[in-house]
PDB file of C-alpha atoms in Angstrom:
ATOM      1  CA  MET A   1     105.215-118.345  71.589  1.00 65.00           C
ATOM      2  CA  LEU A   2     105.836-119.908  74.998  1.00 68.00           C
ATOM      3  CA  PRO A   3     108.082-122.953  75.397  1.00 81.00           C
ATOM      4  CA  ASP A   4     106.285-126.309  75.575  1.00 79.00           C
ATOM      5  CA  PHE A   5     107.251-126.864  79.221  1.00 78.00           C
ATOM      6  CA  ILE A   6     105.278-123.785  80.394  1.00 86.00           C
ATOM      7  CA  PRO A   7     101.620-124.628  81.188  1.00 83.00           C
ATOM      8  CA  SER A   8      98.737-122.591  79.805  1.00 84.00           C
ATOM      9  CA  PHE A   9      97.698-119.374  81.533  1.00 86.00           C
ATOM     10  CA  SER A  10      94.589-120.937  83.077  1.00 85.00           C
ATOM     11  CA  VAL A  11      96.585-123.830  84.503  1.00 84.00           C
ATOM     12  CA  LEU A  12      99.273-121.488  85.817  1.00 89.00           C
ATOM     13  CA  ALA A  13      96.651-119.208  87.408  1.00 87.00           C
ATOM     14  CA  GLY A  14      95.045-122.132  89.229  1.00 82.00           C
ATOM     15  CA  PHE A  15      98.400-123.416  90.356  1.00 84.00           C
ATOM     16  CA  THR A  16      99.410-119.964  91.621  1.00 87.00           C
ATOM     17  CA  ALA A  17      96.266-119.656  93.738  1.00 81.00           C
ATOM     18  CA  ALA A  18      96.795-123.098  95.258  1.00 76.00           C
ATOM     19  CA  ALA A  19     100.508-122.461  95.838  1.00 80.00           C
ATOM     20  CA  LEU A  20      99.791-119.201  97.684  1.00 81.00           C
ATOM     21  CA  VAL A  21      97.390-121.006 100.006  1.00 72.00           C
ATOM     22  CA  LEU A  22     100.071-123.608 100.730  1.00 71.00           C
ATOM     23  CA  VAL A  23     102.779-120.993 101.356  1.00 78.00           C
ATOM     24  CA  PHE A  24     100.651-119.150 103.914  1.00 73.00           C
ATOM     25  CA  THR A  25      99.431-122.342 105.609  1.00 66.00           C
ATOM     26  CA  PRO A  26     101.362-122.725 108.891  1.00 60.00           C
ATOM     27  CA  GLY A  27     103.496-125.839 109.009  1.00 69.00           C
ATOM     28  CA  PRO A  28     106.701-127.230 110.525  1.00 77.00           C
ATOM     29  CA  ASP A  29     108.829-125.486 107.875  1.00 81.00           C
ATOM     30  CA  MET A  30     107.365-122.068 108.657  1.00 80.00           C
ATOM     31  CA  ALA A  31     107.616-122.691 112.407  1.00 79.00           C
ATOM     32  CA  LEU A  32     111.285-123.625 112.013  1.00 85.00           C
ATOM     33  CA  PHE A  33     112.586-120.680 110.025  1.00 88.00           C
ATOM     34  CA  LEU A  34     110.491-118.164 111.959  1.00 84.00           C
ATOM     35  CA  SER A  35     111.654-119.556 115.300  1.00 83.00           C
ATOM     36  CA  LYS A  36     115.298-119.476 114.203  1.00 85.00           C
ATOM     37  CA  THR A  37     114.817-115.862 113.113  1.00 85.00           C
ATOM     38  CA  LEU A  38     113.235-114.875 116.418  1.00 80.00           C
ATOM     39  CA  ILE A  39     115.873-116.674 118.449  1.00 80.00           C
ATOM     40  CA  GLN A  40     119.137-116.258 116.520  1.00 83.00           C
ATOM     41  CA  GLY A  41     118.384-113.505 114.029  1.00 83.00           C
ATOM     42  CA  ARG A  42     117.783-113.136 110.315  1.00 87.00           C
ATOM     43  CA  LYS A  43     120.874-115.046 109.179  1.00 91.00           C
ATOM     44  CA  ALA A  44     119.749-118.135 111.097  1.00 90.00           C
ATOM     45  CA  GLY A  45     116.239-117.806 109.708  1.00 91.00           C
ATOM     46  CA  ILE A  46     117.557-117.464 106.172  1.00 94.00           C
ATOM     47  CA  ALA A  47     119.830-120.506 106.676  1.00 95.00           C
ATOM     48  CA  ALA A  48     116.828-122.588 107.767  1.00 93.00           C
ATOM     49  CA  LEU A  49     114.782-121.192 104.873  1.00 94.00           C
ATOM     50  CA  LEU A  50     117.502-122.206 102.403  1.00 96.00           C
ATOM     51  CA  GLY A  51     117.315-125.733 103.815  1.00 95.00           C
ATOM     52  CA  VAL A  52     113.545-125.670 103.416  1.00 92.00           C
ATOM     53  CA  THR A  53     113.968-124.479  99.821  1.00 93.00           C
ATOM     54  CA  SER A  54     116.472-127.243  99.109  1.00 94.00           C
ATOM     55  CA  GLY A  55     113.830-129.714 100.249  1.00 91.00           C
ATOM     56  CA  LEU A  56     111.372-128.197  97.778  1.00 88.00           C
ATOM     57  CA  ILE A  57     113.876-128.620  94.966  1.00 90.00           C
ATOM     58  CA  ILE A  58     114.364-132.281  95.881  1.00 89.00           C
ATOM     59  CA  HIS A  59     110.608-132.840  95.874  1.00 84.00           C
ATOM     60  CA  THR A  60     110.405-131.165  92.466  1.00 82.00           C
ATOM     61  CA  VAL A  61     112.985-133.524  90.999  1.00 85.00           C
ATOM     62  CA  PHE A  62     111.303-136.549  92.580  1.00 80.00           C
ATOM     63  CA  ALA A  63     107.928-135.536  91.173  1.00 74.00           C
ATOM     64  CA  ALA A  64     109.436-135.023  87.732  1.00 74.00           C
ATOM     65  CA  ILE A  65     110.955-138.499  87.577  1.00 76.00           C
ATOM     66  CA  GLY A  66     107.894-140.220  89.006  1.00 69.00           C
ATOM     67  CA  VAL A  67     109.226-141.158  92.432  1.00 54.00           C
ATOM     68  CA  SER A  68     106.526-139.159  94.208  1.00 55.00           C
ATOM     69  CA  ALA A  69     103.812-140.996  92.289  1.00 65.00           C
ATOM     70  CA  LEU A  70     105.380-144.329  93.254  1.00 60.00           C
ATOM     71  CA  LEU A  71     105.505-143.215  96.873  1.00 56.00           C
ATOM     72  CA  ALA A  72     101.828-142.264  96.865  1.00 58.00           C
ATOM     73  CA  ALA A  73     100.918-145.698  95.512  1.00 68.00           C
ATOM     74  CA  SER A  74     102.948-147.556  98.143  1.00 70.00           C
ATOM     75  CA  VAL A  75     101.298-147.798 101.551  1.00 61.00           C
ATOM     76  CA  PHE A  76     104.457-149.280 103.066  1.00 75.00           C
ATOM     77  CA  ALA A  77     106.726-146.524 101.741  1.00 69.00           C
ATOM     78  CA  PHE A  78     104.353-143.813 102.910  1.00 59.00           C
ATOM     79  CA  THR A  79     104.042-145.461 106.328  1.00 66.00           C
ATOM     80  CA  VAL A  80     107.818-145.473 106.699  1.00 71.00           C
ATOM     81  CA  LEU A  81     107.916-141.808 105.722  1.00 60.00           C
ATOM     82  CA  LYS A  82     105.204-141.003 108.272  1.00 64.00           C
ATOM     83  CA  ILE A  83     107.110-142.714 111.076  1.00 73.00           C
ATOM     84  CA  VAL A  84     110.469-141.153 110.210  1.00 70.00           C
ATOM     85  CA  GLY A  85     108.929-137.721 109.706  1.00 64.00           C
ATOM     86  CA  ALA A  86     106.991-137.839 112.973  1.00 72.00           C
ATOM     87  CA  ALA A  87     110.084-139.016 114.851  1.00 78.00           C
ATOM     88  CA  TYR A  88     112.097-136.091 113.495  1.00 70.00           C
ATOM     89  CA  LEU A  89     109.437-133.540 114.464  1.00 69.00           C
ATOM     90  CA  ILE A  90     109.200-135.042 117.946  1.00 81.00           C
ATOM     91  CA  TRP A  91     112.994-134.837 118.234  1.00 78.00           C
ATOM     92  CA  LEU A  92     112.861-131.118 117.385  1.00 70.00           C
ATOM     93  CA  ALA A  93     110.152-130.628 120.018  1.00 77.00           C
ATOM     94  CA  VAL A  94     112.167-132.457 122.683  1.00 83.00           C
ATOM     95  CA  GLN A  95     115.289-130.458 121.825  1.00 75.00           C
ATOM     96  CA  ALA A  96     113.332-127.219 122.207  1.00 71.00           C
ATOM     97  CA  LEU A  97     112.132-128.242 125.667  1.00 79.00           C
ATOM     98  CA  ARG A  98     115.462-129.654 126.866  1.00 80.00           C
ATOM     99  CA  ASN A  99     117.909-127.117 125.456  1.00 69.00           C
ATOM    100  CA  GLY A 100     115.740-124.283 124.199  1.00 62.00           C
ATOM    101  CA  THR A 101     115.573-123.324 120.552  1.00 48.00           C
ATOM    102  CA  SER A 102     119.270-122.525 120.304  1.00 46.00           C
ATOM    103  CA  ILE A 103     119.024-119.598 122.722  1.00 40.00           C
ATOM    104  CA  ALA A 104     121.768-118.377 125.011  1.00 38.00           C
ATOM    105  CA  LEU A 105     120.849-115.251 126.916  1.00 32.00           C
ATOM    106  CA  GLU A 106     124.110-114.817 128.742  1.00 37.00           C
ATOM    107  CA  ALA A 107     125.896-111.648 127.716  1.00 35.00           C
ATOM    108  CA  VAL A 108     129.339-113.159 128.080  1.00 32.00           C
ATOM    109  CA  LYS A 109     129.043-116.140 125.778  1.00 38.00           C
ATOM    110  CA  ILE A 110     126.448-116.956 123.161  1.00 40.00           C
ATOM    111  CA  THR A 111     126.375-120.360 121.512  1.00 58.00           C
ATOM    112  CA  GLU A 112     124.605-120.417 118.193  1.00 75.00           C
ATOM    113  CA  GLN A 113     124.043-123.212 115.727  1.00 82.00           C
ATOM    114  CA  PRO A 114     126.282-123.076 112.641  1.00 89.00           C
ATOM    115  CA  PHE A 115     124.888-122.374 109.199  1.00 89.00           C
ATOM    116  CA  HIS A 116     125.162-125.972 107.966  1.00 90.00           C
ATOM    117  CA  ARG A 117     123.238-127.343 110.951  1.00 91.00           C
ATOM    118  CA  LEU A 118     120.425-124.840 110.467  1.00 92.00           C
ATOM    119  CA  TRP A 119     120.376-125.697 106.763  1.00 95.00           C
ATOM    120  CA  LEU A 120     120.173-129.417 107.547  1.00 93.00           C
ATOM    121  CA  GLN A 121     117.309-128.848 109.971  1.00 91.00           C
ATOM    122  CA  GLY A 122     115.413-126.920 107.313  1.00 92.00           C
ATOM    123  CA  LEU A 123     116.163-129.618 104.749  1.00 93.00           C
ATOM    124  CA  GLY A 124     115.066-132.414 107.055  1.00 89.00           C
ATOM    125  CA  VAL A 125     111.865-130.791 108.243  1.00 85.00           C
ATOM    126  CA  ASN A 126     110.768-130.033 104.671  1.00 84.00           C
ATOM    127  CA  ILE A 127     111.668-133.366 103.099  1.00 84.00           C
ATOM    128  CA  LEU A 128     109.517-134.986 105.789  1.00 76.00           C
ATOM    129  CA  ASN A 129     106.897-132.218 105.857  1.00 68.00           C
ATOM    130  CA  PRO A 130     103.435-133.771 105.337  1.00 63.00           C
ATOM    131  CA  LYS A 131     101.875-130.785 103.565  1.00 58.00           C
ATOM    132  CA  ILE A 132     104.755-130.581 101.069  1.00 68.00           C
ATOM    133  CA  VAL A 133     104.880-134.344 100.476  1.00 69.00           C
ATOM    134  CA  LEU A 134     101.122-134.540  99.954  1.00 60.00           C
ATOM    135  CA  PHE A 135     101.230-131.452  97.735  1.00 63.00           C
ATOM    136  CA  PHE A 136     103.838-132.884  95.404  1.00 71.00           C
ATOM    137  CA  VAL A 137     102.487-136.443  95.275  1.00 64.00           C
ATOM    138  CA  THR A 138      98.784-135.683  94.932  1.00 61.00           C
ATOM    139  CA  PHE A 139      98.266-132.108  93.798  1.00 64.00           C
ATOM    140  CA  LEU A 140     101.179-131.149  91.538  1.00 71.00           C
ATOM    141  CA  PRO A 141     100.630-133.997  89.036  1.00 68.00           C
ATOM    142  CA  GLN A 142      97.022-132.870  88.548  1.00 68.00           C
ATOM    143  CA  PHE A 143      98.292-129.914  86.527  1.00 74.00           C
ATOM    144  CA  VAL A 144     100.035-132.203  84.030  1.00 75.00           C
ATOM    145  CA  SER A 145      98.512-134.931  81.879  1.00 69.00           C
ATOM    146  CA  ALA A 146     100.086-138.362  82.188  1.00 59.00           C
ATOM    147  CA  ASP A 147     100.300-138.666  78.400  1.00 66.00           C
ATOM    148  CA  ASP A 148     101.811-135.183  77.972  1.00 73.00           C
ATOM    149  CA  PRO A 149     105.197-135.561  76.243  1.00 75.00           C
ATOM    150  CA  ASP A 150     106.376-132.460  78.126  1.00 78.00           C
ATOM    151  CA  ALA A 151     105.125-133.707  81.517  1.00 75.00           C
ATOM    152  CA  THR A 152     108.602-133.885  83.053  1.00 77.00           C
ATOM    153  CA  GLY A 153     109.466-130.367  81.938  1.00 82.00           C
ATOM    154  CA  LYS A 154     106.153-129.002  83.206  1.00 84.00           C
ATOM    155  CA  LEU A 155     106.579-130.664  86.580  1.00 82.00           C
ATOM    156  CA  LEU A 156     110.053-129.168  86.896  1.00 85.00           C
ATOM    157  CA  PHE A 157     108.725-125.775  85.854  1.00 89.00           C
ATOM    158  CA  LEU A 158     105.814-125.846  88.308  1.00 88.00           C
ATOM    159  CA  GLY A 159     108.045-126.969  91.159  1.00 86.00           C
ATOM    160  CA  SER A 160     110.596-124.269  90.380  1.00 90.00           C
ATOM    161  CA  TYR A 161     107.809-121.711  90.054  1.00 92.00           C
ATOM    162  CA  PHE A 162     106.506-122.737  93.471  1.00 90.00           C
ATOM    163  CA  VAL A 163     109.970-122.154  94.979  1.00 90.00           C
ATOM    164  CA  LEU A 164     110.352-118.747  93.291  1.00 92.00           C
ATOM    165  CA  LEU A 165     106.853-117.764  94.397  1.00 92.00           C
ATOM    166  CA  GLY A 166     107.390-118.743  98.016  1.00 91.00           C
ATOM    167  CA  MET A 167     110.912-117.392  98.572  1.00 93.00           C
ATOM    168  CA  PRO A 168     110.112-113.641  98.632  1.00 93.00           C
ATOM    169  CA  LEU A 169     107.041-114.267 100.776  1.00 89.00           C
ATOM    170  CA  CYS A 170     109.029-116.296 103.288  1.00 90.00           C
ATOM    171  CA  LEU A 171     111.821-113.712 103.313  1.00 92.00           C
ATOM    172  CA  THR A 172     109.220-111.066 104.112  1.00 88.00           C
ATOM    173  CA  MET A 173     108.059-113.183 107.053  1.00 85.00           C
ATOM    174  CA  ILE A 174     111.650-113.428 108.265  1.00 90.00           C
ATOM    175  CA  LEU A 175     112.247-109.691 107.995  1.00 89.00           C
ATOM    176  CA  GLY A 176     109.075-109.016 109.966  1.00 84.00           C
ATOM    177  CA  ALA A 177     109.728-111.688 112.583  1.00 79.00           C
ATOM    178  CA  ASN A 178     113.158-110.248 113.354  1.00 65.00           C
ATOM    179  CA  ALA A 179     111.488-107.204 114.932  1.00 68.00           C
ATOM    180  CA  PHE A 180     110.521-109.434 117.895  1.00 55.00           C
ATOM    181  CA  ALA A 181     114.010-110.920 118.436  1.00 51.00           C
ATOM    182  CA  ARG A 182     115.252-108.236 120.839  1.00 59.00           C
ATOM    183  CA  PHE A 183     112.200-108.579 123.064  1.00 59.00           C
ATOM    184  CA  LEU A 184     112.485-112.369 123.225  1.00 52.00           C
ATOM    185  CA  LYS A 185     116.214-112.275 124.003  1.00 58.00           C
ATOM    186  CA  SER A 186     115.645-109.773 126.819  1.00 66.00           C
ATOM    187  CA  SER A 187     112.900-111.847 128.435  1.00 67.00           C
ATOM    188  CA  PRO A 188     113.876-115.387 129.530  1.00 68.00           C
ATOM    189  CA  ARG A 189     110.284-116.183 130.515  1.00 74.00           C
ATOM    190  CA  ALA A 190     108.947-115.142 127.122  1.00 66.00           C
ATOM    191  CA  VAL A 191     111.661-117.179 125.408  1.00 63.00           C
ATOM    192  CA  ARG A 192     110.770-120.250 127.439  1.00 73.00           C
ATOM    193  CA  MET A 193     107.110-119.797 126.542  1.00 74.00           C
ATOM    194  CA  PHE A 194     108.163-119.665 122.899  1.00 65.00           C
ATOM    195  CA  ASP A 195     110.090-122.934 123.371  1.00 71.00           C
ATOM    196  CA  TRP A 196     106.913-124.594 124.646  1.00 79.00           C
ATOM    197  CA  ALA A 197     104.884-123.131 121.800  1.00 74.00           C
ATOM    198  CA  PHE A 198     107.462-124.336 119.261  1.00 67.00           C
ATOM    199  CA  ALA A 199     107.463-127.818 120.815  1.00 77.00           C
ATOM    200  CA  GLY A 200     103.662-127.860 120.778  1.00 79.00           C
ATOM    201  CA  ILE A 201     103.560-126.959 117.087  1.00 69.00           C
ATOM    202  CA  MET A 202     106.114-129.620 116.149  1.00 66.00           C
ATOM    203  CA  GLY A 203     104.381-132.215 118.303  1.00 77.00           C
ATOM    204  CA  SER A 204     100.958-131.454 116.833  1.00 74.00           C
ATOM    205  CA  PHE A 205     102.249-131.831 113.288  1.00 63.00           C
ATOM    206  CA  ALA A 206     103.930-135.095 114.248  1.00 72.00           C
ATOM    207  CA  LEU A 207     100.591-136.355 115.580  1.00 77.00           C
ATOM    208  CA  LYS A 208      98.773-135.266 112.426  1.00 65.00           C
ATOM    209  CA  LEU A 209     101.444-136.940 110.311  1.00 61.00           C
ATOM    210  CA  LEU A 210     101.067-140.230 112.160  1.00 67.00           C
ATOM    211  CA  MET A 211      97.292-140.052 111.783  1.00 72.00           C
ATOM    212  CA  ALA A 212      97.421-139.334 108.055  1.00 58.00           C
ATOM    213  CA  LYS A 213      96.266-142.156 105.809  1.00 50.00           C
ATOM    214  CA  ALA A 214      98.262-143.262 102.833  1.00 46.00           C
ATOM    215  CA  SER A 215      96.376-143.114  99.559  1.00 45.00           C
ATOM    216  CA  ASN A 216      95.731-146.468  97.980  1.00 44.00           C
TER     217      ASN A 216
END
């Protein structure tokens, strides 16, 4: 017999299908860890991915204790989140255009971002990621009844399951993306084009985030 905090098979199957769609939907988090992989290598991509994953864990805890539901009900709180999140994405875009995405092509000296900075970027971009926020505040609770005595446990389980489901898929993306790193590092023009593409992606998500409407 399964523990009470594990949802039924039908619920888990529906959640899995929805989670897979979310994992493969391009977003700022995916753009970040793939770009770091292409520019600095697999270790940088994994560091950013760990930051992204830490953000997922935080969202899971918030959903379990009801903070996400409170956020969804507060237009002011969601508006503040939209502004802060959009500002952060725009900052990443500007940094990519001004300094490049942490690329140094000189053979003599290469300056790379440290692990903790990459982790913090991944954490920040996921905590303020619109698709993740909206997923946890509007979609995740739909798989748990409000009057379910095991609601907190089920929310924690589903959030953890989402992390475990996405990690190997994202790692596979990183391993595949690394095959392009040598080409990008050997071609300054291609790297600069990637900087513009990265900035465009971040800027577009910032625009979408600002245009999103808070649920009443």
